[in-house]
Coordinates of C-alpha atoms in Angstrom, one line a residue:
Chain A
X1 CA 41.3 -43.9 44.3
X2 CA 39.4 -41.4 46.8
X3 CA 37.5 -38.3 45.1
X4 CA 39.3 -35.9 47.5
X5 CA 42.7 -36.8 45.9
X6 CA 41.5 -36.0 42.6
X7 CA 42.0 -32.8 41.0
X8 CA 39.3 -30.1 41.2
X9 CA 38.3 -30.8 37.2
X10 CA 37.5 -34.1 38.2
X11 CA 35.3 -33.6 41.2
X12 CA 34.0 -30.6 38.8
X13 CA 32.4 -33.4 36.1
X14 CA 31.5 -35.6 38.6
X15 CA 29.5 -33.3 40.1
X16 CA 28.2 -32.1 36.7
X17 CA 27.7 -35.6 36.0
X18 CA 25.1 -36.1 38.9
X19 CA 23.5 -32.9 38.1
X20 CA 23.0 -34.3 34.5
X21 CA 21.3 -37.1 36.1
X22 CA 19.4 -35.6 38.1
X23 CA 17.8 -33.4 35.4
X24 CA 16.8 -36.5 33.7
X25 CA 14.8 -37.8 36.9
X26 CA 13.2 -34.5 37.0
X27 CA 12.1 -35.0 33.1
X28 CA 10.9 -38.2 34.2
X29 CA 8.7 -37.0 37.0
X30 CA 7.1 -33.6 35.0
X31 CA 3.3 -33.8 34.0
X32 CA 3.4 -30.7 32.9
X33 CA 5.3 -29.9 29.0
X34 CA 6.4 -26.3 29.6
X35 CA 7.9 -27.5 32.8
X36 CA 9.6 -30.6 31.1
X37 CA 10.7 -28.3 28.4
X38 CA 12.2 -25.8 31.1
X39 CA 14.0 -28.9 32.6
X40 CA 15.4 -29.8 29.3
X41 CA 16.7 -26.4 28.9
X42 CA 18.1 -26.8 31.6
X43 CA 20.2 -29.7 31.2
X44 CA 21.4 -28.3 27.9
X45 CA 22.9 -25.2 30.4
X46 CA 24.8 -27.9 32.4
X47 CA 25.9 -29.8 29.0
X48 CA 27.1 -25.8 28.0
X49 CA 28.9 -25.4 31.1
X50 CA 30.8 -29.0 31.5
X51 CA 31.7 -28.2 27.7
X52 CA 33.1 -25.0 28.9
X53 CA 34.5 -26.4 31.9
X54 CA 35.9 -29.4 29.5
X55 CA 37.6 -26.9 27.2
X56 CA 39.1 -24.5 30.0
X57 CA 41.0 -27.2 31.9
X58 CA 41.9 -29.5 28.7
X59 CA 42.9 -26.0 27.1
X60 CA 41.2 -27.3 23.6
X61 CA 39.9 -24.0 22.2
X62 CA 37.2 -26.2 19.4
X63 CA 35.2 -27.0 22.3
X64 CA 34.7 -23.8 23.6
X65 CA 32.5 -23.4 20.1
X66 CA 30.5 -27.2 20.6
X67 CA 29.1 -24.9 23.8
X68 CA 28.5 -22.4 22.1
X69 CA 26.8 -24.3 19.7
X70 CA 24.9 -26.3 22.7
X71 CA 24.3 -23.1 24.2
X72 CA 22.4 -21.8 21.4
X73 CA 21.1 -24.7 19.9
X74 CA 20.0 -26.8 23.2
X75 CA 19.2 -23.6 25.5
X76 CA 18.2 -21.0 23.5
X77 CA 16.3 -22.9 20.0
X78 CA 14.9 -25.6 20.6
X79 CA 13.3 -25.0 24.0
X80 CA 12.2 -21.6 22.3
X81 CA 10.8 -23.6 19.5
X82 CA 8.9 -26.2 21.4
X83 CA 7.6 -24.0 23.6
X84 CA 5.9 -21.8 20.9
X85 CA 4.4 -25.0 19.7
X86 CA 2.9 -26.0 22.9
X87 CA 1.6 -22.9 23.1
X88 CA 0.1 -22.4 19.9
X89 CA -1.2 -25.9 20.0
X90 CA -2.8 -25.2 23.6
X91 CA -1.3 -28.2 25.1
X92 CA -0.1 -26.1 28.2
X93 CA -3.2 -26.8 30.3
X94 CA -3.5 -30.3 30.1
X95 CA -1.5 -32.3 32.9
X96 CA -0.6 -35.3 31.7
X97 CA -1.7 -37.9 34.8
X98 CA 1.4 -40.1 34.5
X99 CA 0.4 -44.1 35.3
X100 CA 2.0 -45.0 38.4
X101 CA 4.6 -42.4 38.6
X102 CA 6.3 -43.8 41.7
X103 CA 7.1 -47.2 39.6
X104 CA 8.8 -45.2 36.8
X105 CA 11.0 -43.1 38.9
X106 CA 12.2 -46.3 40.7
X107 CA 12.5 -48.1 37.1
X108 CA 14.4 -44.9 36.6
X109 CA 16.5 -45.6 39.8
X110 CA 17.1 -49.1 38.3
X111 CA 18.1 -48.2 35.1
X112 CA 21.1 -45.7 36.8
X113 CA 22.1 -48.9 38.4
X114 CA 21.7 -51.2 35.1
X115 CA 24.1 -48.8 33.6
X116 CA 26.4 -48.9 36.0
X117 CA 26.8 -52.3 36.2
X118 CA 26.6 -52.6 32.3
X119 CA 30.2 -50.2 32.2
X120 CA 32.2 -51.7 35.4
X121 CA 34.2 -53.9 33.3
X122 CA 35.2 -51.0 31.6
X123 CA 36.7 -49.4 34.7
X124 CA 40.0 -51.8 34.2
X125 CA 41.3 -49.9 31.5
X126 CA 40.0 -46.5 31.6
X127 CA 40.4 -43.8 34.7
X128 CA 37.7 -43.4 37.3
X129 CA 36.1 -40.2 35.7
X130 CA 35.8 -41.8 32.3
X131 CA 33.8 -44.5 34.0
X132 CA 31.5 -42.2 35.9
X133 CA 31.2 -40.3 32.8
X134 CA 30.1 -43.1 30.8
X135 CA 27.6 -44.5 33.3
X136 CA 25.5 -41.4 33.7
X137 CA 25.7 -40.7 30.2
X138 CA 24.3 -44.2 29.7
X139 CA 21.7 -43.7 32.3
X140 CA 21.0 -40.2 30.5
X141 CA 19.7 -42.0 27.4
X142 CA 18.1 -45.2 29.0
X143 CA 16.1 -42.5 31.1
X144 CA 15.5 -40.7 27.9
X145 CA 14.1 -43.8 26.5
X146 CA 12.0 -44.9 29.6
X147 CA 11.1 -40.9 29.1
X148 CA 9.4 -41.6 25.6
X149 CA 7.7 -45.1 26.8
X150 CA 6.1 -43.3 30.1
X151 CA 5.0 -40.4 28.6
X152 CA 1.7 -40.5 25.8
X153 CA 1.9 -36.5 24.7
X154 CA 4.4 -36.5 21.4
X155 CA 6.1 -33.3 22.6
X156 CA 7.1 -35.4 26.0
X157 CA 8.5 -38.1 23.2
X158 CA 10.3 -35.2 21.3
X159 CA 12.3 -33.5 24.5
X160 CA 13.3 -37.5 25.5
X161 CA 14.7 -38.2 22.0
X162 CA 16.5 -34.7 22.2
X163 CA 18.1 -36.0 26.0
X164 CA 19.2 -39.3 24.4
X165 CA 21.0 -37.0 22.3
X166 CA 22.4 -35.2 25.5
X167 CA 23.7 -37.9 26.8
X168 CA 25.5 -39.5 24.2
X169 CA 27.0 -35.7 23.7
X170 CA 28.3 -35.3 28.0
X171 CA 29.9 -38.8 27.1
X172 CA 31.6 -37.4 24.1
X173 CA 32.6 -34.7 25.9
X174 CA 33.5 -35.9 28.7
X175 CA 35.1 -39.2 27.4
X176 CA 37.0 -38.5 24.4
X177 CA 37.8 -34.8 25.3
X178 CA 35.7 -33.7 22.6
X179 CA 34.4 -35.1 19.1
X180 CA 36.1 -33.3 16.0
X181 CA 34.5 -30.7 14.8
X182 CA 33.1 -32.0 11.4
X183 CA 31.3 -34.5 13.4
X184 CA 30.1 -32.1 16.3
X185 CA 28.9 -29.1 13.2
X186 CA 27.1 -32.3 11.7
X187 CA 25.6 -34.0 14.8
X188 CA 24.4 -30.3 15.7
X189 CA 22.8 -29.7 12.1
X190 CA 21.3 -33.3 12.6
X191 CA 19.6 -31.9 15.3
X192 CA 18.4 -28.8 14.4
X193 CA 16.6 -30.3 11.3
X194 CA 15.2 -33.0 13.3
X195 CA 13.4 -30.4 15.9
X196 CA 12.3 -28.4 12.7
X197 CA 10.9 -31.6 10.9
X198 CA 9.0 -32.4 14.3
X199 CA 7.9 -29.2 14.6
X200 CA 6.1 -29.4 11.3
X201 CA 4.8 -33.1 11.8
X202 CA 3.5 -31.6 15.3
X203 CA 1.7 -29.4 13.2
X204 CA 0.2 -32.3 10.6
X205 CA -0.8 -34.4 13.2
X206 CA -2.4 -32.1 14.9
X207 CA -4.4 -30.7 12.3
X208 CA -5.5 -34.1 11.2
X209 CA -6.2 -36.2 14.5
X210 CA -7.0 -32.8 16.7
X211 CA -4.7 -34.2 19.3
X212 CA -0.8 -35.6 19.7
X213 CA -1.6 -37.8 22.6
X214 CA 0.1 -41.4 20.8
X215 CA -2.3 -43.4 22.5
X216 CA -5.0 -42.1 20.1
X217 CA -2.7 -42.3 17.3
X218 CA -2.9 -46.6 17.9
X219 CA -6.1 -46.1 16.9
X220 CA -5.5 -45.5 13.5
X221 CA -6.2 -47.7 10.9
X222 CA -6.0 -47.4 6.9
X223 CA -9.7 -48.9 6.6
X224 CA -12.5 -48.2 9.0
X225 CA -13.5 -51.6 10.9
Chain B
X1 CA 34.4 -25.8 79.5
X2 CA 33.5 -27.9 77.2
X3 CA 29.5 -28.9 79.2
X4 CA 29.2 -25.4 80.0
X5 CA 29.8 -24.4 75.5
X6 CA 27.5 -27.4 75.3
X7 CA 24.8 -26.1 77.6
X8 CA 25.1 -22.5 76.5
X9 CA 25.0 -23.7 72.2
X10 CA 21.8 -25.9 73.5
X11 CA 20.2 -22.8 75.3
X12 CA 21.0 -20.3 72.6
X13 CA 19.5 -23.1 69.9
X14 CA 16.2 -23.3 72.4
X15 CA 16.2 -19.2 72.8
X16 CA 16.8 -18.3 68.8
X17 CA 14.4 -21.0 67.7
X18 CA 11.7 -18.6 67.6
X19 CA 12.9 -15.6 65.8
X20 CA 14.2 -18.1 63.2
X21 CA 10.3 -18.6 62.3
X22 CA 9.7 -14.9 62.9
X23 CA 12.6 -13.7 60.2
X24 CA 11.0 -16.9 57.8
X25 CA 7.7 -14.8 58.5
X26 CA 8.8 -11.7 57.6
X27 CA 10.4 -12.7 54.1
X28 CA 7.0 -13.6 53.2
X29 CA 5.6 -11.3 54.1
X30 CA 7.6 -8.8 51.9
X31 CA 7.2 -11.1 49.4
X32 CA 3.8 -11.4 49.2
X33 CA 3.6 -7.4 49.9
X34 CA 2.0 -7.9 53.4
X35 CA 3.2 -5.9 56.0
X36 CA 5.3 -7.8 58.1
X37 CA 5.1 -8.5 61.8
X38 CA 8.1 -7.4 64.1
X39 CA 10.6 -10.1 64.0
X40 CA 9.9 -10.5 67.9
X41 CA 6.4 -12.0 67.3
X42 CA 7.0 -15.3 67.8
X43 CA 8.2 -14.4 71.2
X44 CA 5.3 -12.7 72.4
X45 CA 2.7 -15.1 71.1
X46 CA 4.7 -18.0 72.9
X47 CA 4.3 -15.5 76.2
X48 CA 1.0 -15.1 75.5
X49 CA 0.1 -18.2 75.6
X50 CA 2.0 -19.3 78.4
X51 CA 0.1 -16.4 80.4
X52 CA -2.8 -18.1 80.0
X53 CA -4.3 -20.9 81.6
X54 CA -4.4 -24.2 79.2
X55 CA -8.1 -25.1 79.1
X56 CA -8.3 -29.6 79.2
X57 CA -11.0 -31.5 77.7
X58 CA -12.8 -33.5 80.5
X59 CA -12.3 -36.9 79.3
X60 CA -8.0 -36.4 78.8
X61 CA -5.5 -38.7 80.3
X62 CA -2.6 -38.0 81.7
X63 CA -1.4 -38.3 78.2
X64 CA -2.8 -35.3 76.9
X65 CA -1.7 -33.4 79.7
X66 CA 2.4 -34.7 79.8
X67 CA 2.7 -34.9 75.9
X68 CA 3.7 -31.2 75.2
X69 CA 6.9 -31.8 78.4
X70 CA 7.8 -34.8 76.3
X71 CA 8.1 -33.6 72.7
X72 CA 9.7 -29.9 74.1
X73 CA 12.1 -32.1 76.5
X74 CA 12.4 -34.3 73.6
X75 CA 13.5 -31.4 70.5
X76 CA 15.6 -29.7 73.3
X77 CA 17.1 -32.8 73.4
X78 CA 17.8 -33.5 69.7
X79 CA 18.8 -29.4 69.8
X80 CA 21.5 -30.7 72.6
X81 CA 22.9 -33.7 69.8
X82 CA 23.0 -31.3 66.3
X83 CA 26.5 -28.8 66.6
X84 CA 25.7 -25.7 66.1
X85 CA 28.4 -23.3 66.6
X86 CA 30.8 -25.6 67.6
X87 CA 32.0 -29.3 66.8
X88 CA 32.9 -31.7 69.5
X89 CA 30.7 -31.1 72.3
X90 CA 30.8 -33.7 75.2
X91 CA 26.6 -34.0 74.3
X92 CA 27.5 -34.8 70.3
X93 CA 29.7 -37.2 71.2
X94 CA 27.2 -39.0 73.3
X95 CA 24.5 -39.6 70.8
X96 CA 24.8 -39.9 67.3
X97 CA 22.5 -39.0 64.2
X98 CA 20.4 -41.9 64.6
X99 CA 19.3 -41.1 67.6
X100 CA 18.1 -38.0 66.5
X101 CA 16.0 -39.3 64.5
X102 CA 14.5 -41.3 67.0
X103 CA 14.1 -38.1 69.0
X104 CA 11.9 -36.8 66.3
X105 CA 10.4 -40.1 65.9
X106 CA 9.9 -40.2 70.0
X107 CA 8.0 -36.9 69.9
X108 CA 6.4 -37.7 66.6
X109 CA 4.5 -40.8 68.7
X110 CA 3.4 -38.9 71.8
X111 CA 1.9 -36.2 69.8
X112 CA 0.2 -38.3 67.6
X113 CA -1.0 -40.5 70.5
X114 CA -2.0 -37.1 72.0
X115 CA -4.6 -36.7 69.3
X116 CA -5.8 -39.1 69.6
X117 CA -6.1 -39.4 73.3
X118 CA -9.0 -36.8 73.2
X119 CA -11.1 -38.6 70.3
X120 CA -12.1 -35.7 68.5
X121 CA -12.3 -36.3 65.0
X122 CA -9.8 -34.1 63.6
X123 CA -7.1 -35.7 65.9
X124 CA -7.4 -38.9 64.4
X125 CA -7.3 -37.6 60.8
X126 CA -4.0 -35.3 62.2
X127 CA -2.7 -37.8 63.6
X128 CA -3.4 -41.0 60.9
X129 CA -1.9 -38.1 58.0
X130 CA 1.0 -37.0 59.9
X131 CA 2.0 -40.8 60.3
X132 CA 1.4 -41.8 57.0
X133 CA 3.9 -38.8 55.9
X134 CA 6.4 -39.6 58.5
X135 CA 6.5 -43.3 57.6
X136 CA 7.4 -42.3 53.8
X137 CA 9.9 -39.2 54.9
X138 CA 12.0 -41.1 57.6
X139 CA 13.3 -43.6 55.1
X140 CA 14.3 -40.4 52.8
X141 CA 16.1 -38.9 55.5
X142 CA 17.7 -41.6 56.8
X143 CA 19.3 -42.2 53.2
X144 CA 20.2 -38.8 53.0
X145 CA 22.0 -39.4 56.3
X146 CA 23.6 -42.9 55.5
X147 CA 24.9 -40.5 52.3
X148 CA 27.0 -38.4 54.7
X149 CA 27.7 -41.1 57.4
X150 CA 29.5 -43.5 54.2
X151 CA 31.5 -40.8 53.5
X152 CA 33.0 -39.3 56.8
X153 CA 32.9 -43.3 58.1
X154 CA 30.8 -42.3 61.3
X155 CA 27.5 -42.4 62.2
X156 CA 28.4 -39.2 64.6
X157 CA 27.2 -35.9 63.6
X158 CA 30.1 -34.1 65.3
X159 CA 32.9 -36.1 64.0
X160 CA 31.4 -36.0 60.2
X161 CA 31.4 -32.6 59.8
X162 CA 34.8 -32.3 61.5
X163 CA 35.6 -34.8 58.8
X164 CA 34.1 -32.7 55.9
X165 CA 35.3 -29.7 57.2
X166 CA 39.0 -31.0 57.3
X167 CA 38.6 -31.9 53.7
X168 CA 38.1 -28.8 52.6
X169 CA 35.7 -27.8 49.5
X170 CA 35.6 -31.2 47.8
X171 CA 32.6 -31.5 45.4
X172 CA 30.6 -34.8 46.0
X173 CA 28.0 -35.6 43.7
X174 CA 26.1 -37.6 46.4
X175 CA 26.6 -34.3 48.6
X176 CA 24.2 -33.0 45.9
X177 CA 21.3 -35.4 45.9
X178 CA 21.3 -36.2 50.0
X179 CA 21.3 -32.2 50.4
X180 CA 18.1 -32.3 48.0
X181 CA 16.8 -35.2 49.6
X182 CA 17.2 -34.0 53.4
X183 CA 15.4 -30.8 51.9
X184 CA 12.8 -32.1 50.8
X185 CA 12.1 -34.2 53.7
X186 CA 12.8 -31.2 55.8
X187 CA 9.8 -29.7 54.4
X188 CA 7.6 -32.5 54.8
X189 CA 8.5 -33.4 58.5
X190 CA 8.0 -29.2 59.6
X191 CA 4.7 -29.3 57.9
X192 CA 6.1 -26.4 55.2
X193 CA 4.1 -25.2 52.6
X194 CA 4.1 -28.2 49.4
X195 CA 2.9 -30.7 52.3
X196 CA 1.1 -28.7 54.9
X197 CA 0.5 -25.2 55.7
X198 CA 1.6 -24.2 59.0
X199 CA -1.0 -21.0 59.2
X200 CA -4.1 -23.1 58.0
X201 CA -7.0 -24.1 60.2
X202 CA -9.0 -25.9 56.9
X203 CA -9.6 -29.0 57.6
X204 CA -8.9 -30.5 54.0
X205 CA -5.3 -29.2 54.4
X206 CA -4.3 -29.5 58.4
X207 CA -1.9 -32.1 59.5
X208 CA 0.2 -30.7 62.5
X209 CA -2.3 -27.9 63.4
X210 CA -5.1 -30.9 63.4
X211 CA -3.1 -32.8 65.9
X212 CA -2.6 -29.9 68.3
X213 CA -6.4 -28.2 67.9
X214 CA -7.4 -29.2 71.0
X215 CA -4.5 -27.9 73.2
X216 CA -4.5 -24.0 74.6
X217 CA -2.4 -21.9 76.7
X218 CA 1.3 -23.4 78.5
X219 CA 0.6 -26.8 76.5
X220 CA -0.1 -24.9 72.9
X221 CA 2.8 -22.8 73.4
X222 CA 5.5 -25.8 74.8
X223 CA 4.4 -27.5 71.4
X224 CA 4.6 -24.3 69.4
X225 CA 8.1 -23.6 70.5
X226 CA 8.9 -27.2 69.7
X227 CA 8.3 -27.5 66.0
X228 CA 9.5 -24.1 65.9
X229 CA 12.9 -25.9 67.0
X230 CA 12.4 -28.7 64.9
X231 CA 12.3 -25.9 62.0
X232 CA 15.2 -25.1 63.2
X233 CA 17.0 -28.0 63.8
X234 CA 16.5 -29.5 60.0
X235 CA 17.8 -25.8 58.6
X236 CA 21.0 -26.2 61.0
X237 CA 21.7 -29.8 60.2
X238 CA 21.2 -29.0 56.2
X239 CA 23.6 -25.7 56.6
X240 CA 26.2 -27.4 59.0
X241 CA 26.5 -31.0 57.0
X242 CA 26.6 -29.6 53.7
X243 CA 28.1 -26.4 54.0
X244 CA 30.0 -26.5 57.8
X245 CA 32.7 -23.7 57.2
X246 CA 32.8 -21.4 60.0
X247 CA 31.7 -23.7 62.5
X248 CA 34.4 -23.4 65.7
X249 CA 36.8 -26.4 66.1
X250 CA 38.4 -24.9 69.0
X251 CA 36.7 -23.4 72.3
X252 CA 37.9 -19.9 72.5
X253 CA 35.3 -16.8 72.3
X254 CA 36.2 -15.4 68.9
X255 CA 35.9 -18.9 67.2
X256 CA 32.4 -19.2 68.6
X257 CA 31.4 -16.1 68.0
X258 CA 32.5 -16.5 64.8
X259 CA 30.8 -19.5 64.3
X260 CA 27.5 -17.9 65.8
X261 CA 27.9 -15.5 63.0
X262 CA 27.9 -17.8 60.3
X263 CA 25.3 -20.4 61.6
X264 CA 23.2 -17.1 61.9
X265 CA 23.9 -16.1 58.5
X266 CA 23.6 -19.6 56.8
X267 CA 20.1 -19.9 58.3
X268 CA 19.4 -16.6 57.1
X269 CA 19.8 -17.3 53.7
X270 CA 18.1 -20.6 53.7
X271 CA 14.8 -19.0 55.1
X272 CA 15.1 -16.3 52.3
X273 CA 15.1 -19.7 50.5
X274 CA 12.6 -21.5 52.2
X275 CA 10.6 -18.1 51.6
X276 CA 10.6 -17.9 48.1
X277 CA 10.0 -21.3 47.5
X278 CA 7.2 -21.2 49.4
X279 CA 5.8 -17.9 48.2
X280 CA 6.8 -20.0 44.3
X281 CA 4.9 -23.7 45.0
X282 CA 1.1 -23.8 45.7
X283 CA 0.2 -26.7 48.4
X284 CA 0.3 -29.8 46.8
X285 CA -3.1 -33.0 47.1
X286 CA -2.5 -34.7 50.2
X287 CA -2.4 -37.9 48.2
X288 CA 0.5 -36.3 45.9
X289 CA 2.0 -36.5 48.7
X290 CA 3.3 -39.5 48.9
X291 CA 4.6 -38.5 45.0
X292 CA 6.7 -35.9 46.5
X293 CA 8.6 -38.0 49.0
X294 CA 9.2 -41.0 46.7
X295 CA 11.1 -38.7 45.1
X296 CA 12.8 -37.6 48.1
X297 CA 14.1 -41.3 48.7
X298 CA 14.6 -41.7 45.0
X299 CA 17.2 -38.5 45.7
X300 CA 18.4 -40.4 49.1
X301 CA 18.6 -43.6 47.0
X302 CA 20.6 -42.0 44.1
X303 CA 23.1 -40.3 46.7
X304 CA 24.1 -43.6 48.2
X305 CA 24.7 -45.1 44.8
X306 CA 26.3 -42.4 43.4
X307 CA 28.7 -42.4 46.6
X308 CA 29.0 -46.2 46.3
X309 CA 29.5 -46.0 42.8
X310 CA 31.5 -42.7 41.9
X311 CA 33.5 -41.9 45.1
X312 CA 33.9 -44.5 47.1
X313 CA 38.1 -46.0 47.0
X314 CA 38.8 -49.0 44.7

């Protein structure tokens, strides 16, 4: 099936879909955390508008409040929240000097293709979209994961963990028209608690190591060798 | 008819060249509240400079002296290939979009052999930075390109937009990344402001203006006017692949003056854009450089696969 005999929603989320993506390379490439957190924003705006896009042309009137709940959890909160802690914690000056930054963008590459590869079988009993769907959400939270690996400052861990969660929410969407709405309210309250809890470990860590770069937390030891 | 619309789009692409660079001027310079230069600047510099008489170091070859015919002859030749107001031109349909590529490629060589022709020290360093970019940004754009000539089945620049343009607005995810990717790479290859700064003379910074330091009068202005054209020959092909409506399909005067109007106001708006950006992004480490076009093939790269993998028929 060619893309230019689909129908306009379809080429709508595919397109969505790529942009998705691509805001998860950019995550991957950003040394700098209000720049990553800016990026993360801004995938939550293209979750917000796929939702809305979702609900308009499925005419399913509970999704039109999952984007609002994105738009003001995901675009508005969280990115507000982590932001204030970067700031108040002074990490905004340091540019984290990602290791080989080249090699994890094409690990990223090869991920995308992983996934893809991973979810072809599917393709026999599902529609195209669904497929496409699937795959970059999959991609969204490998990428999220090689995100958290790449990266040593804990905020960088914090903003992949919360695009793992944005992927597996585009494939709900996307997928399954929408999760019901106990299980969206709950996933969303999930993930409002988690930022808040990280914000206050942020906070202890900080205040007891002087610094949330991981690699000095392997340090660490209950006795002094 | 159709070689005399094909000479006149070449000639008007040669003749507006320069007041593309003058309007990019003069959004930054309201940007950056300067007071801007007339928007016929360009113009009078290049006649300037071909007023005067080019001064020749005494130990150049011939190759110093020809280099600046070769790389105008060769962007008015690429200029000839891209459509710009119209599709199917007898010239489009004789070369296709790799061989504009090698066109830049072509005048890439002689003007890096140029610099070094003279042995100064600065034209070596031009010339040894300028290929190490080019070798990392021709990949990227011909991925970008591969992009568009997968999906329109032709490797001809003229028939793939007709082919786009027949579809009407479709949207293509890998439309998205190649038209990233082909930026980006745009801004490498016309030494724009991440990669190179085209108004510098420090020597930390200069890539193009290293390679050309030693040339003056006729010579400096032939290879002025050239990347001035090569400026505008990567805004054209990004406006016309990615976003061809407008452009005439059929050779009567309003079509093409409609389609002058909307090549003129496509590449407008994507100097405004141009502008800001680079008003926006300080210049970047040279040796980040190679960073910033990784990720320009990573785009190319993702645009294949996503064609490949989300649009192509099953």
């Amino acid at each position: 099936m060619n893309l230019e005999q689909q129908d306009f929603y379809t080429q709508a989320i595919l397109s969505m879909a790529a942009l998705v993506g691509l805001t998860s390379f950019l995550m991957l490439g950003q040394g700098r955390l209000l720049r990553l957190i800016f990026v993360f924003a801004l995938q939550g705006l293209l979750l917000t508008q796929t939702t809305a896009l979702a609900a308009y042309s499925l005419d399913s009137h509970h999704l039109y409040i999952s984007a609002l709940l994105t738009l003001v959890l995901k675009v508005l909160f969280i990115p507000w929240m982590l932001r204030r802690q970067v700031l108040m914690l002074n990490l905004h000056r340091d540019v984290e000097a990602l290791k080989n930054n080249t090699f994890v963008m094409l690990g990223g590459a090869a991920l995308m293709v992983f996934s893809y590869y991973v979810l072809h079988p599917i393709v026999q009993t599902s529609s195209a979209v669904m497929l496409n769907a699937l795959a970059v959400s999959l991609s969204v939270v490998l990428l999220g994961m090689l995100l958290m690996i790449s990266h040593r400052q804990a905020i960088a861990h914090v903003v992949g963990f919360m695009s793992i969660e944005n992927g597996l929410f585009f494939a709900a969407i996307v997928a399954t028209r929408g999760m019901p709405m106990v299980v969206e309210l709950g996933i969303a309250f999930d993930v409002l608690v988690a930022a808040v809890l990280f914000g206050i470990f942020f906070f202890h860590i900080s205040t007891s190591i002087d610094s949330l770069d991981v690699d000095r937390m392997n340090r660490l030891h209950e006795v002094d060798r | 008819m159709n070689w005399f619309v094909a000479v006149i789009q070449t000639t008007l692409f040669v003749a507006l060249a320069p007041l593309l660079s003058g309007w990019l001027k003069w959004c930054k310079c309201q940007l950056q509240n300067r007071k801007a230069p007339s928007l016929l600047q360009p113009y009078r510099d290049l006649l300037k400079l071909i007023r005067k008489q080019p001064v020749v170091a005494e130990h150049a070859s011939w190759l110093f002296i020809y280099t600046p015919y070769i790389v105008f002859s060769a962007m008015v030749l690429a200029a000839s290939v891209v459509p710009l107001i119209a599709v199917d031109l007898p010239t489009s349909a004789s070369a296709d979009v790799i061989v504009l590529v090698g066109f830049f490629a072509f005048a890439r060589f002689f003007l890096a052999l140029a610099a070094l022709d003279i042995g100064t020290a600065f034209g070596g360093m031009g010339a040894s930075r300028e290929m190490t970019i080019s070798s990392l940004a021709e990949p990227a754009m011909l991925m970008a390109v591969f992009t568009l000539t997968m999906t329109a089945s032709t490797t001809n620049l003229s028939l793939a937009i007709e082919h786009v343009l027949y579809e009407g607005l479709v949207l293509r995810p890998s439309f998205v990344f190649a038209m990233f990717a082909l930026m980006l790479v745009a801004i490498a290859e016309t030494g724009r402001i991440p990669v190179d700064n085209p108004t510098t003379h420090l020597e930390l910074t200069m890539i193009h203006e290293a390679m050309i330091l030693e040339y003056s009068g006729r010579h400096l202005a032939l290879i002025e006017w050239a990347s001035q054209l090569k400026l505008a020959l990567y805004g054209v092909l990004i406006a016309n692949i990615f976003a061809p409506w407008g452009i005439a399909r059929e050779l009567t005067l309003p079509a093409l003056g409609y389609g002058l109007l909307a090549i003129a106001g496509k590449l407008a708006v994507l100097a405004v854009c141009l502008a800001i950006s680079e008003t926006l992004v300080a210049k970047m480490r040279l040796f980040r450089v190679q960073e910033y076009l990784s990720f320009a093939y990573l785009l190319g790269l993702l645009g294949m696969l996503s064609h490949i993998i989300l649009e192509a028929a099953r």
